[in-house]
Coordinates of C-alpha atoms in Angstrom, one line a residue:
Chain W
X1 CA 6.8 5.2 -24.7
X2 CA 3.6 7.0 -23.1
X3 CA 2.0 4.4 -20.7
X4 CA -1.7 2.9 -21.1
X5 CA -4.0 6.5 -20.9
X6 CA -7.7 5.9 -19.1
X7 CA -10.0 8.9 -19.7
X8 CA -12.0 10.0 -17.4
X9 CA -10.3 9.0 -14.0
X10 CA -12.9 10.1 -12.2
X11 CA -16.5 10.5 -12.7
X12 CA -20.0 10.1 -11.1
X13 CA -23.7 8.8 -12.6
X14 CA -26.5 8.1 -11.0
X15 CA -28.4 4.7 -11.4
X16 CA -30.3 3.9 -14.6
X17 CA -27.4 6.5 -16.6
X18 CA -24.8 4.8 -19.2
X19 CA -21.0 5.1 -19.1
X20 CA -18.6 5.4 -21.6
X21 CA -14.8 4.9 -20.6
X22 CA -11.8 5.2 -22.7
X23 CA -8.2 3.5 -23.3
X24 CA -5.5 4.4 -25.2
X25 CA -3.1 1.8 -25.3
X26 CA 0.7 2.3 -25.3
X27 CA 1.8 2.3 -28.9
X28 CA 2.5 -0.6 -30.7
X29 CA 0.0 -3.1 -28.3
X30 CA -2.7 -4.7 -30.0
X31 CA -4.3 -6.3 -27.0
X32 CA -6.1 -4.8 -24.6
X33 CA -8.1 -5.6 -21.1
X34 CA -10.7 -4.4 -19.1
X35 CA -10.9 -4.9 -15.2
X36 CA -13.1 -4.3 -12.5
X37 CA -11.6 -3.4 -9.6
X38 CA -13.6 -3.4 -5.8
X39 CA -12.9 -3.7 -2.3
X40 CA -15.3 -6.7 -2.2
X41 CA -14.2 -9.0 -5.4
X42 CA -10.9 -7.4 -5.8
X43 CA -9.5 -7.9 -9.5
X44 CA -12.0 -9.4 -11.9
X45 CA -11.8 -9.8 -15.6
X46 CA -14.5 -8.1 -18.1
X47 CA -13.1 -8.8 -21.5
X48 CA -10.1 -8.3 -23.6
X49 CA -9.9 -7.2 -27.2
X50 CA -7.1 -7.8 -29.8
X51 CA -7.0 -6.6 -33.5
X52 CA -11.0 -5.1 -33.2
X53 CA -12.1 -8.6 -32.1
X54 CA -13.2 -9.5 -28.3
X55 CA -10.9 -12.5 -27.6
X56 CA -11.9 -13.1 -24.2
X57 CA -15.0 -12.5 -21.9
X58 CA -15.5 -12.4 -17.9
X59 CA -18.6 -13.3 -15.8
X60 CA -20.1 -10.1 -16.4
X61 CA -23.7 -9.0 -17.5
X62 CA -24.2 -7.9 -21.2
X63 CA -24.8 -4.1 -19.7
X64 CA -20.8 -4.8 -19.7
X65 CA -19.6 -4.4 -23.9
X66 CA -16.8 -2.9 -25.5
X67 CA -14.9 -2.1 -28.9
X68 CA -11.7 -1.7 -30.0
X69 CA -10.5 0.6 -32.9
X70 CA -8.4 0.1 -35.5
X71 CA -5.9 2.4 -34.1
X72 CA -6.0 -0.3 -30.9
X73 CA -8.1 2.3 -28.6
X74 CA -10.6 0.6 -26.8
X75 CA -13.6 2.0 -25.0
X76 CA -16.3 0.0 -22.6
X77 CA -19.6 0.8 -22.0
X78 CA -21.6 0.1 -19.2
X79 CA -25.3 0.8 -19.4
X80 CA -28.3 0.7 -17.2
X81 CA -26.0 1.7 -14.3
X82 CA -26.5 0.1 -11.0
X83 CA -24.9 0.7 -7.4
X84 CA -22.7 -2.0 -7.8
X85 CA -21.1 -0.9 -10.7
X86 CA -19.2 1.8 -8.7
X87 CA -15.2 0.6 -9.0
X88 CA -12.3 1.4 -10.2
X89 CA -12.3 0.3 -14.1
X90 CA -8.8 -0.8 -15.2
X91 CA -7.6 -1.1 -18.5
X92 CA -4.4 -2.9 -19.6
X93 CA -2.3 -3.5 -22.6
X94 CA 0.1 -6.1 -24.2
X95 CA 1.9 -6.6 -26.9
X96 CA 2.5 -10.4 -26.3
X97 CA -0.2 -12.9 -25.5
X98 CA 2.2 -13.5 -22.3
X99 CA 0.1 -11.9 -19.5
X100 CA 2.8 -9.1 -19.3
X101 CA 0.2 -6.7 -18.8
X102 CA 0.9 -2.8 -18.6
X103 CA -2.0 -1.2 -16.6
X104 CA -3.0 2.2 -16.9
X105 CA -4.3 4.2 -13.7
X106 CA -7.7 3.7 -13.8
X107 CA -11.0 5.1 -14.3
X108 CA -13.0 5.9 -11.1
X109 CA -16.8 5.5 -11.3
X110 CA -19.1 6.2 -8.8
X111 CA -22.9 5.6 -9.2
X112 CA -25.4 7.1 -6.5
Chain Y
X1 CA -15.5 -19.3 -7.8
X2 CA -12.3 -18.1 -6.6
X3 CA -9.5 -19.9 -8.4
X4 CA -6.1 -18.8 -6.7
X5 CA -6.1 -18.2 -3.1
X6 CA -3.9 -15.9 -1.4
X7 CA -2.8 -15.1 2.4
X8 CA -2.2 -13.5 4.2
X9 CA -4.8 -10.6 3.4
X10 CA -2.4 -7.6 5.3
X11 CA 1.4 -8.0 6.3
X12 CA 3.4 -5.8 8.4
X13 CA 7.1 -6.6 8.3
X14 CA 10.0 -4.6 9.9
X15 CA 12.5 -2.9 7.7
X16 CA 15.5 -5.4 6.5
X17 CA 12.8 -8.4 6.9
X18 CA 11.5 -10.9 4.6
X19 CA 7.6 -10.3 3.3
X20 CA 6.1 -13.8 2.3
X21 CA 3.1 -14.0 0.3
X22 CA 1.3 -17.4 -0.3
X23 CA -0.6 -17.9 -3.3
X24 CA -2.6 -21.7 -4.1
X25 CA -4.5 -22.7 -7.0
X26 CA -6.6 -25.2 -8.6
X27 CA -6.9 -25.1 -12.2
X28 CA -4.1 -27.7 -13.5
X29 CA -4.6 -25.6 -16.6
X30 CA -3.2 -22.2 -15.7
X31 CA 0.6 -22.1 -17.2
X32 CA 1.9 -18.4 -16.1
X33 CA 2.1 -16.8 -12.8
X34 CA 2.8 -13.3 -12.6
X35 CA 2.6 -11.1 -9.5
X36 CA 1.6 -7.6 -9.5
X37 CA 2.6 -4.4 -7.1
X38 CA 0.1 -1.6 -7.0
X39 CA 0.5 1.3 -5.2
X40 CA -2.5 3.7 -4.0
X41 CA -4.3 5.7 -7.0
X42 CA -2.1 3.5 -9.2
X43 CA -2.6 0.1 -11.4
X44 CA -1.1 -2.4 -10.9
X45 CA 2.2 -3.1 -12.4
X46 CA 4.0 -6.5 -13.3
X47 CA 6.8 -7.2 -10.6
X48 CA 7.9 -11.0 -11.3
X49 CA 6.7 -14.0 -13.3
X50 CA 7.2 -17.4 -13.3
X51 CA 6.2 -20.5 -15.6
X52 CA 5.5 -24.0 -13.9
X53 CA 8.5 -25.8 -15.4
X54 CA 11.0 -24.1 -12.9
X55 CA 10.4 -23.8 -9.1
X56 CA 12.2 -20.6 -8.3
X57 CA 12.6 -17.5 -9.9
X58 CA 14.6 -14.2 -8.4
X59 CA 14.9 -11.0 -10.1
X60 CA 16.9 -8.7 -7.6
X61 CA 15.2 -8.9 -4.1
X62 CA 12.2 -10.5 -5.1
X63 CA 11.9 -14.5 -5.3
X64 CA 9.1 -16.5 -6.6
X65 CA 8.9 -20.0 -5.2
X66 CA 6.5 -22.7 -7.2
X67 CA 5.5 -25.8 -5.8
X68 CA 3.7 -27.4 -9.1
X69 CA 2.7 -30.8 -6.8
X70 CA 1.3 -28.8 -4.3
X71 CA -0.2 -26.1 -6.5
X72 CA 1.0 -23.3 -4.5
X73 CA 3.7 -20.5 -5.4
X74 CA 4.9 -17.9 -3.3
X75 CA 6.6 -14.2 -3.7
X76 CA 9.8 -13.3 -0.9
X77 CA 10.9 -10.0 -0.7
X78 CA 14.2 -10.2 1.3
X79 CA 15.6 -6.7 3.1
X80 CA 12.3 -5.6 2.3
X81 CA 11.8 -1.7 2.5
X82 CA 9.5 1.1 3.3
X83 CA 9.0 1.9 -0.4
X84 CA 7.4 -1.6 -1.0
X85 CA 4.5 -0.6 1.1
X86 CA 1.9 -1.8 -1.5
X87 CA -0.8 -4.2 -2.4
X88 CA 0.6 -7.5 -3.9
X89 CA -1.5 -9.7 -6.4
X90 CA -0.9 -13.1 -7.5
X91 CA -2.6 -14.0 -10.7
X92 CA -2.6 -16.7 -13.3
X93 CA -3.4 -17.4 -16.9
X94 CA -4.6 -20.4 -18.4
X95 CA -3.4 -21.5 -22.1
X96 CA -2.0 -18.0 -23.1
X97 CA -3.5 -15.2 -24.1
X98 CA -4.1 -12.1 -21.5
X99 CA -7.2 -13.3 -18.7
X100 CA -5.8 -12.8 -15.4
X101 CA -7.2 -14.4 -12.4
X102 CA -6.3 -12.7 -9.7
X103 CA -5.3 -13.4 -6.2
X104 CA -7.6 -11.4 -3.7
X105 CA -4.3 -9.1 -2.7
X106 CA -2.1 -9.0 0.2
X107 CA -1.4 -5.6 1.8
X108 CA 2.1 -4.9 2.9
X109 CA 3.8 -2.4 5.1
X110 CA 7.0 -2.4 5.9
X111 CA 7.7 -0.5 9.4
X112 CA 11.3 1.4 10.3

């Protein structure tokens, strides 16, 4: 099976812009989670989608949003970008509700 | 509020030695404790996991020890190899689902 695929892998934006990141989960996996990884804050949970419904949400402002499509593919959007949004955004998929997550290689966002 | 505390932040071990990474948690609702391994430029990958109803789990050279009363758990890497050099994250989940709370990570270097 192909692994979790995230696009784009790298992107540079300026403050105030918005960005959309895409994630294709492993075939058959219905749960998709998003995490933000930074040197200062580590790995932080953003949100989880299951069967097109947001099941869990982390403590991030409303500028961070996501959605999941009927084919389980997911997107996350960050609006009005701030310098502090520079991070590696990781998508993970799971077949079960067990915490056995399979991560993609991430999308590295730089905000200038 | 950091709910999972991890130490040490970095660790250098000689080849063939034992690497030990410790984690402590506060939330007694946590009921699943996975460890993830991350190489540079890659997403985290599940290494081994344990539930609080057992005190130890071993998979190859990797062992988790779990102390429920102390709310602590640790990862032991026996016969450490240079290929084990990576960042290790402990994590915890409460009540099913896939919302992981991560520790801050330990950067392990195994020297020849």
